PDB file of C-alpha atoms in Angstrom:
ATOM      1  CA  GLN B   1      71.116  84.762 112.325  1.00 58.00           C
ATOM      2  CA  PRO B   2      69.997  82.863 109.180  1.00 54.00           C
ATOM      3  CA  LYS B   3      66.470  81.531 109.347  1.00 53.00           C
ATOM      4  CA  PRO B   4      66.350  77.738 109.574  1.00 53.00           C
ATOM      5  CA  GLN B   5      65.230  76.184 106.282  1.00 59.00           C
ATOM      6  CA  SER B   6      61.551  75.408 106.586  1.00 65.00           C
ATOM      7  CA  PRO B   7      60.825  71.837 105.533  1.00 78.00           C
ATOM      8  CA  LEU B   8      59.848  71.422 101.915  1.00 85.00           C
ATOM      9  CA  LYS B   9      56.116  71.465 101.332  1.00 96.00           C
ATOM     10  CA  LEU B  10      54.595  69.636  98.402  1.00 98.00           C
ATOM     11  CA  TRP B  11      50.922  69.920  97.515  1.00 98.00           C
ATOM     12  CA  ALA B  12      49.020  68.165  94.738  1.00 98.00           C
ATOM     13  CA  ILE B  13      46.017  69.448  92.805  1.00 98.00           C
ATOM     14  CA  LEU B  14      43.739  67.115  90.871  1.00 98.00           C
ATOM     15  CA  PRO B  15      41.273  68.876  88.586  1.00 97.00           C
ATOM     16  CA  ALA B  16      38.433  66.342  88.604  1.00 94.00           C
ATOM     17  CA  ALA B  17      35.370  68.340  87.590  1.00 90.00           C
ATOM     18  CA  GLY B  18      35.495  67.413  83.899  1.00 72.00           C
ATOM     19  CA  SER B  19      32.518  66.326  81.875  1.00 62.00           C
ATOM     20  CA  GLY B  20      34.296  63.249  80.567  1.00 59.00           C
ATOM     21  CA  SER B  21      32.507  63.845  77.258  1.00 60.00           C
ATOM     22  CA  ARG B  22      34.969  61.795  75.211  1.00 60.00           C
ATOM     23  CA  PHE B  23      34.441  58.873  77.530  1.00 59.00           C
ATOM     24  CA  SER B  24      30.695  58.616  77.901  1.00 58.00           C
ATOM     25  CA  LYS B  25      28.012  61.067  78.810  1.00 53.00           C
ATOM     26  CA  THR B  26      26.937  59.195  81.916  1.00 59.00           C
ATOM     27  CA  GLU B  27      30.200  58.032  83.455  1.00 72.00           C
ATOM     28  CA  LEU B  28      33.131  60.243  84.341  1.00 81.00           C
ATOM     29  CA  LYS B  29      36.352  58.490  83.415  1.00 88.00           C
ATOM     30  CA  GLN B  30      37.860  59.031  86.876  1.00 91.00           C
ATOM     31  CA  TYR B  31      35.098  56.874  88.388  1.00 91.00           C
ATOM     32  CA  GLN B  32      35.621  53.885  86.105  1.00 91.00           C
ATOM     33  CA  MET B  33      36.809  50.810  87.975  1.00 92.00           C
ATOM     34  CA  ILE B  34      40.206  49.140  87.657  1.00 93.00           C
ATOM     35  CA  GLN B  35      40.766  46.177  89.975  1.00 92.00           C
ATOM     36  CA  GLU B  36      37.956  47.164  92.339  1.00 93.00           C
ATOM     37  CA  ARG B  37      39.112  50.756  92.822  1.00 96.00           C
ATOM     38  CA  THR B  38      38.179  53.855  90.887  1.00 95.00           C
ATOM     39  CA  VAL B  39      40.706  55.445  88.549  1.00 96.00           C
ATOM     40  CA  LEU B  40      40.759  58.458  90.870  1.00 96.00           C
ATOM     41  CA  GLU B  41      41.671  56.337  93.907  1.00 97.00           C
ATOM     42  CA  HIS B  42      44.541  54.778  91.948  1.00 98.00           C
ATOM     43  CA  THR B  43      45.727  58.220  90.817  1.00 98.00           C
ATOM     44  CA  VAL B  44      45.669  59.634  94.360  1.00 98.00           C
ATOM     45  CA  ALA B  45      47.555  56.582  95.642  1.00 98.00           C
ATOM     46  CA  ARG B  46      50.290  57.134  93.041  1.00 98.00           C
ATOM     47  CA  LEU B  47      50.707  60.787  94.019  1.00 98.00           C
ATOM     48  CA  ASN B  48      50.928  59.819  97.672  1.00 98.00           C
ATOM     49  CA  GLN B  49      54.119  57.908  96.909  1.00 98.00           C
ATOM     50  CA  LEU B  50      55.583  61.395  97.350  1.00 97.00           C
ATOM     51  CA  SER B  51      55.386  62.762 100.872  1.00 96.00           C
ATOM     52  CA  LEU B  52      52.684  65.305 100.143  1.00 98.00           C
ATOM     53  CA  THR B  53      51.628  67.885 102.691  1.00 98.00           C
ATOM     54  CA  GLY B  54      48.126  67.594 101.264  1.00 98.00           C
ATOM     55  CA  TYR B  55      46.172  67.225  98.045  1.00 98.00           C
ATOM     56  CA  VAL B  56      43.188  69.124  96.699  1.00 98.00           C
ATOM     57  CA  LEU B  57      40.478  67.571  94.553  1.00 98.00           C
ATOM     58  CA  ALA B  58      38.577  70.142  92.512  1.00 97.00           C
ATOM     59  CA  ILE B  59      35.209  68.490  91.900  1.00 96.00           C
ATOM     60  CA  GLY B  60      31.927  69.398  90.230  1.00 93.00           C
ATOM     61  CA  GLU B  61      29.102  70.742  92.364  1.00 91.00           C
ATOM     62  CA  HIS B  62      26.920  67.716  91.578  1.00 89.00           C
ATOM     63  CA  ASP B  63      29.682  65.218  92.324  1.00 90.00           C
ATOM     64  CA  HIS B  64      28.423  63.029  95.177  1.00 89.00           C
ATOM     65  CA  VAL B  65      31.010  60.308  94.627  1.00 91.00           C
ATOM     66  CA  ALA B  66      34.401  61.863  95.410  1.00 94.00           C
ATOM     67  CA  LYS B  67      33.854  62.405  99.119  1.00 95.00           C
ATOM     68  CA  THR B  68      32.721  58.803  99.612  1.00 94.00           C
ATOM     69  CA  LEU B  69      35.891  57.230  98.175  1.00 96.00           C
ATOM     70  CA  ASN B  70      38.566  55.532 100.230  1.00 96.00           C
ATOM     71  CA  PHE B  71      41.600  57.630  99.287  1.00 97.00           C
ATOM     72  CA  SER B  72      45.105  56.869 100.469  1.00 97.00           C
ATOM     73  CA  GLU B  73      46.333  59.323 103.130  1.00 97.00           C
ATOM     74  CA  GLN B  74      42.698  60.352 103.576  1.00 97.00           C
ATOM     75  CA  HIS B  75      43.631  62.875 106.292  1.00 98.00           C
ATOM     76  CA  LYS B  76      45.550  64.876 103.663  1.00 98.00           C
ATOM     77  CA  ALA B  77      42.546  65.179 101.325  1.00 98.00           C
ATOM     78  CA  HIS B  78      40.976  68.586 100.673  1.00 98.00           C
ATOM     79  CA  PHE B  79      38.066  69.388  98.382  1.00 98.00           C
ATOM     80  CA  CYS B  80      37.110  72.511  96.490  1.00 98.00           C
ATOM     81  CA  LEU B  81      34.627  73.364  93.768  1.00 97.00           C
ATOM     82  CA  GLY B  82      35.858  72.866  90.209  1.00 95.00           C
ATOM     83  CA  GLY B  83      35.251  75.314  87.387  1.00 93.00           C
ATOM     84  CA  ALA B  84      33.942  75.319  83.832  1.00 91.00           C
ATOM     85  CA  GLU B  85      37.293  74.366  82.312  1.00 93.00           C
ATOM     86  CA  ARG B  86      40.325  72.555  83.681  1.00 94.00           C
ATOM     87  CA  VAL B  87      42.174  75.866  84.113  1.00 96.00           C
ATOM     88  CA  ASN B  88      39.344  77.273  86.258  1.00 96.00           C
ATOM     89  CA  SER B  89      39.410  74.182  88.458  1.00 97.00           C
ATOM     90  CA  VAL B  90      43.163  74.537  88.939  1.00 98.00           C
ATOM     91  CA  LEU B  91      42.822  78.232  89.807  1.00 98.00           C
ATOM     92  CA  ASN B  92      40.045  77.457  92.314  1.00 98.00           C
ATOM     93  CA  ALA B  93      42.323  74.899  93.954  1.00 98.00           C
ATOM     94  CA  LEU B  94      45.240  77.370  94.016  1.00 98.00           C
ATOM     95  CA  ASN B  95      43.001  79.974  95.644  1.00 98.00           C
ATOM     96  CA  TYR B  96      41.921  77.364  98.184  1.00 98.00           C
ATOM     97  CA  LEU B  97      45.564  76.466  98.884  1.00 98.00           C
ATOM     98  CA  SER B  98      46.541  80.114  99.286  1.00 97.00           C
ATOM     99  CA  SER B  99      44.748  80.178 102.616  1.00 96.00           C
ATOM    100  CA  ILE B 100      46.640  77.181 104.043  1.00 97.00           C
ATOM    101  CA  ALA B 101      49.950  77.191 102.117  1.00 97.00           C
ATOM    102  CA  ASN B 102      52.788  79.592 101.298  1.00 97.00           C
ATOM    103  CA  ASP B 103      53.466  81.149  97.901  1.00 97.00           C
ATOM    104  CA  ASP B 104      56.834  79.370  97.935  1.00 97.00           C
ATOM    105  CA  ASP B 105      55.338  75.929  98.478  1.00 98.00           C
ATOM    106  CA  TRP B 106      55.512  73.588  95.490  1.00 98.00           C
ATOM    107  CA  VAL B 107      52.362  72.430  93.742  1.00 98.00           C
ATOM    108  CA  LEU B 108      52.004  69.444  91.412  1.00 98.00           C
ATOM    109  CA  VAL B 109      48.968  69.535  89.142  1.00 98.00           C
ATOM    110  CA  HIS B 110      48.027  66.068  87.931  1.00 98.00           C
ATOM    111  CA  ASP B 111      45.249  64.709  85.728  1.00 97.00           C
ATOM    112  CA  ALA B 112      42.664  62.720  87.660  1.00 96.00           C
ATOM    113  CA  ALA B 113      42.637  60.183  84.803  1.00 95.00           C
ATOM    114  CA  ARG B 114      46.396  59.433  84.844  1.00 97.00           C
ATOM    115  CA  PRO B 115      46.603  56.547  87.315  1.00 97.00           C
ATOM    116  CA  CYS B 116      49.772  54.981  85.881  1.00 97.00           C
ATOM    117  CA  VAL B 117      52.385  57.633  86.688  1.00 98.00           C
ATOM    118  CA  SER B 118      55.437  55.875  88.144  1.00 98.00           C
ATOM    119  CA  GLN B 119      57.165  56.625  91.400  1.00 98.00           C
ATOM    120  CA  SER B 120      60.486  57.094  89.611  1.00 98.00           C
ATOM    121  CA  SER B 121      58.946  59.709  87.291  1.00 98.00           C
ATOM    122  CA  LEU B 122      57.430  61.554  90.257  1.00 98.00           C
ATOM    123  CA  ASN B 123      60.796  61.569  92.043  1.00 98.00           C
ATOM    124  CA  ASP B 124      62.637  62.746  88.911  1.00 98.00           C
ATOM    125  CA  LEU B 125      60.189  65.615  88.430  1.00 98.00           C
ATOM    126  CA  VAL B 126      60.394  66.812  92.033  1.00 98.00           C
ATOM    127  CA  ASP B 127      64.197  66.498  92.127  1.00 97.00           C
ATOM    128  CA  ILE B 128      64.678  68.590  88.968  1.00 98.00           C
ATOM    129  CA  ALA B 129      62.208  71.318  89.942  1.00 98.00           C
ATOM    130  CA  ILE B 130      63.806  71.696  93.365  1.00 97.00           C
ATOM    131  CA  GLN B 131      67.403  71.453  92.120  1.00 97.00           C
ATOM    132  CA  TYR B 132      66.907  74.222  89.530  1.00 97.00           C
ATOM    133  CA  ASN B 133      64.226  76.071  91.511  1.00 97.00           C
ATOM    134  CA  GLU B 134      62.138  76.200  88.340  1.00 98.00           C
ATOM    135  CA  ALA B 135      58.855  74.860  87.045  1.00 98.00           C
ATOM    136  CA  ALA B 136      58.997  71.441  85.380  1.00 98.00           C
ATOM    137  CA  ILE B 137      56.660  68.966  83.732  1.00 98.00           C
ATOM    138  CA  LEU B 138      56.784  65.298  82.793  1.00 98.00           C
ATOM    139  CA  ALA B 139      56.914  64.836  79.019  1.00 98.00           C
ATOM    140  CA  THR B 140      58.091  62.344  76.418  1.00 98.00           C
ATOM    141  CA  PRO B 141      59.793  62.999  73.066  1.00 97.00           C
ATOM    142  CA  VAL B 142      57.388  62.320  70.193  1.00 96.00           C
ATOM    143  CA  ARG B 143      58.318  58.961  68.672  1.00 94.00           C
ATOM    144  CA  ASP B 144      55.715  58.530  65.930  1.00 95.00           C
ATOM    145  CA  THR B 145      55.654  60.247  62.564  1.00 96.00           C
ATOM    146  CA  LEU B 146      53.160  63.106  62.809  1.00 96.00           C
ATOM    147  CA  LYS B 147      50.743  63.951  60.008  1.00 97.00           C
ATOM    148  CA  ARG B 148      48.850  67.200  59.553  1.00 97.00           C
ATOM    149  CA  VAL B 149      45.296  66.473  58.410  1.00 97.00           C
ATOM    150  CA  THR B 150      43.393  69.688  57.731  1.00 95.00           C
ATOM    151  CA  HIS B 151      40.572  68.188  55.686  1.00 95.00           C
ATOM    152  CA  THR B 152      39.814  64.770  57.136  1.00 95.00           C
ATOM    153  CA  PRO B 153      40.728  62.117  56.064  1.00 96.00           C
ATOM    154  CA  TYR B 154      43.538  63.367  53.768  1.00 98.00           C
ATOM    155  CA  ILE B 155      47.117  63.994  54.826  1.00 98.00           C
ATOM    156  CA  GLN B 156      48.332  67.487  54.064  1.00 97.00           C
ATOM    157  CA  ASP B 157      51.940  67.000  55.114  1.00 97.00           C
ATOM    158  CA  THR B 158      54.307  65.452  57.633  1.00 97.00           C
ATOM    159  CA  VAL B 159      55.289  67.486  60.688  1.00 96.00           C
ATOM    160  CA  ASN B 160      58.953  67.474  61.681  1.00 95.00           C
ATOM    161  CA  ARG B 161      58.969  65.883  65.123  1.00 95.00           C
ATOM    162  CA  ALA B 162      62.647  66.526  65.907  1.00 92.00           C
ATOM    163  CA  SER B 163      62.024  69.030  68.693  1.00 95.00           C
ATOM    164  CA  LEU B 164      58.525  67.961  69.728  1.00 97.00           C
ATOM    165  CA  TRP B 165      57.609  66.586  73.139  1.00 98.00           C
ATOM    166  CA  GLN B 166      54.257  65.359  74.417  1.00 97.00           C
ATOM    167  CA  ALA B 167      53.297  67.002  77.679  1.00 98.00           C
ATOM    168  CA  GLN B 168      52.093  64.821  80.515  1.00 98.00           C
ATOM    169  CA  THR B 169      51.349  65.531  84.162  1.00 98.00           C
ATOM    170  CA  PRO B 170      52.227  66.178  86.923  1.00 98.00           C
ATOM    171  CA  GLN B 171      53.249  69.727  86.101  1.00 98.00           C
ATOM    172  CA  MET B 172      55.065  71.372  88.993  1.00 98.00           C
ATOM    173  CA  ALA B 173      55.595  74.997  89.975  1.00 98.00           C
ATOM    174  CA  LYS B 174      55.655  77.307  92.971  1.00 98.00           C
ATOM    175  CA  LEU B 175      52.143  78.082  94.205  1.00 98.00           C
ATOM    176  CA  GLY B 176      52.463  81.868  93.896  1.00 98.00           C
ATOM    177  CA  VAL B 177      54.044  81.773  90.440  1.00 98.00           C
ATOM    178  CA  LEU B 178      51.481  79.361  89.013  1.00 98.00           C
ATOM    179  CA  LYS B 179      48.570  81.334  90.434  1.00 98.00           C
ATOM    180  CA  ARG B 180      49.927  84.575  88.941  1.00 98.00           C
ATOM    181  CA  ALA B 181      50.537  82.879  85.581  1.00 98.00           C
ATOM    182  CA  ILE B 182      47.021  81.478  85.312  1.00 98.00           C
ATOM    183  CA  GLU B 183      45.382  84.743  86.377  1.00 98.00           C
ATOM    184  CA  GLN B 184      47.405  86.668  83.782  1.00 98.00           C
ATOM    185  CA  ALA B 185      46.784  84.138  81.007  1.00 98.00           C
ATOM    186  CA  LEU B 186      43.034  84.175  81.693  1.00 97.00           C
ATOM    187  CA  LYS B 187      43.047  87.979  81.688  1.00 98.00           C
ATOM    188  CA  ASP B 188      44.805  87.954  78.311  1.00 98.00           C
ATOM    189  CA  SER B 189      42.492  85.236  76.917  1.00 97.00           C
ATOM    190  CA  ALA B 190      45.560  83.149  76.113  1.00 96.00           C
ATOM    191  CA  ASN B 191      45.088  79.556  75.004  1.00 94.00           C
ATOM    192  CA  ILE B 192      45.809  77.558  78.163  1.00 96.00           C
ATOM    193  CA  THR B 193      45.744  73.817  77.628  1.00 95.00           C
ATOM    194  CA  ASP B 194      47.947  72.963  80.611  1.00 97.00           C
ATOM    195  CA  GLU B 195      49.776  74.674  83.475  1.00 98.00           C
ATOM    196  CA  ALA B 196      52.977  74.997  81.457  1.00 98.00           C
ATOM    197  CA  SER B 197      51.208  77.039  78.777  1.00 98.00           C
ATOM    198  CA  ALA B 198      50.166  79.584  81.422  1.00 98.00           C
ATOM    199  CA  LEU B 199      53.732  79.720  82.777  1.00 98.00           C
ATOM    200  CA  GLU B 200      55.141  80.099  79.249  1.00 98.00           C
ATOM    201  CA  HIS B 201      52.686  82.960  78.685  1.00 98.00           C
ATOM    202  CA  ILE B 202      54.254  85.029  81.490  1.00 98.00           C
ATOM    203  CA  GLY B 203      57.798  84.117  80.438  1.00 98.00           C
ATOM    204  CA  GLU B 204      58.570  81.602  83.208  1.00 98.00           C
ATOM    205  CA  LYS B 205      61.120  78.931  82.354  1.00 98.00           C
ATOM    206  CA  VAL B 206      59.646  75.420  82.337  1.00 98.00           C
ATOM    207  CA  GLN B 207      61.808  72.311  82.059  1.00 98.00           C
ATOM    208  CA  VAL B 208      60.742  69.032  80.499  1.00 98.00           C
ATOM    209  CA  VAL B 209      61.629  65.964  82.546  1.00 98.00           C
ATOM    210  CA  GLN B 210      61.527  62.796  80.494  1.00 98.00           C
ATOM    211  CA  GLY B 211      58.722  60.607  81.752  1.00 98.00           C
ATOM    212  CA  ARG B 212      57.430  57.255  80.539  1.00 98.00           C
ATOM    213  CA  SER B 213      55.089  56.390  77.697  1.00 96.00           C
ATOM    214  CA  ASP B 214      52.899  54.304  80.021  1.00 97.00           C
ATOM    215  CA  ASN B 215      51.809  57.421  81.946  1.00 98.00           C
ATOM    216  CA  ILE B 216      48.679  57.446  79.805  1.00 96.00           C
ATOM    217  CA  LYS B 217      45.663  59.637  80.256  1.00 95.00           C
ATOM    218  CA  ILE B 218      42.454  57.641  80.186  1.00 93.00           C
ATOM    219  CA  THR B 219      40.524  59.442  77.472  1.00 88.00           C
ATOM    220  CA  TYR B 220      38.725  56.746  75.474  1.00 87.00           C
ATOM    221  CA  PRO B 221      37.112  53.523  76.713  1.00 86.00           C
ATOM    222  CA  ASP B 222      39.891  51.350  75.224  1.00 91.00           C
ATOM    223  CA  ASP B 223      42.469  53.188  77.358  1.00 91.00           C
ATOM    224  CA  LEU B 224      40.780  51.623  80.360  1.00 90.00           C
ATOM    225  CA  GLU B 225      41.450  48.147  79.000  1.00 89.00           C
ATOM    226  CA  LEU B 226      45.104  49.045  78.489  1.00 90.00           C
TER     227      LEU B 226
END
């Protein structure tokens, strides 16, 4: 007797414990206001366009703002303590999820400061990951000419951009696989700048799903104006 297919479970993780140092020392970028809501509230609302089972916000221990916000699908919100770096926050959230989710559940890790991700991009990402049963990330082909500048401000040379893509988020993988990848990469002191780099480190296939250039990460104050 084949087991009935359990319904698909999708979880989201938002590492939101960052220092926001490139933004300003006093204000975390996820708590800047856009149209009377914080960036983080906008970001959570975008993710909830998918039918998430729940989402986990990994926040700093001195963060007294996050739990007071009016998130969409508030009953699906979970909180855990963030870590020193983004990767530590993500691992903390994966460990938290391990107690309430299955290793085969899908997890989307998304930057707290990316409030503009489109519903169509989210759907494309989820569809591809599930169809191929593989990890996938949103990314865009590099369109500008890239210069290598080793000694600022002089150009050393031009980098061939033919096969280069810019990684975005969400980045999506199975809970168990992603947790194993990050633990291994940390153990090996690998350079982990995003979830995909941890998955690449353990030899997992990761697909790029073409996203949109307006899925910007709010990094500098002028991004907020945009």
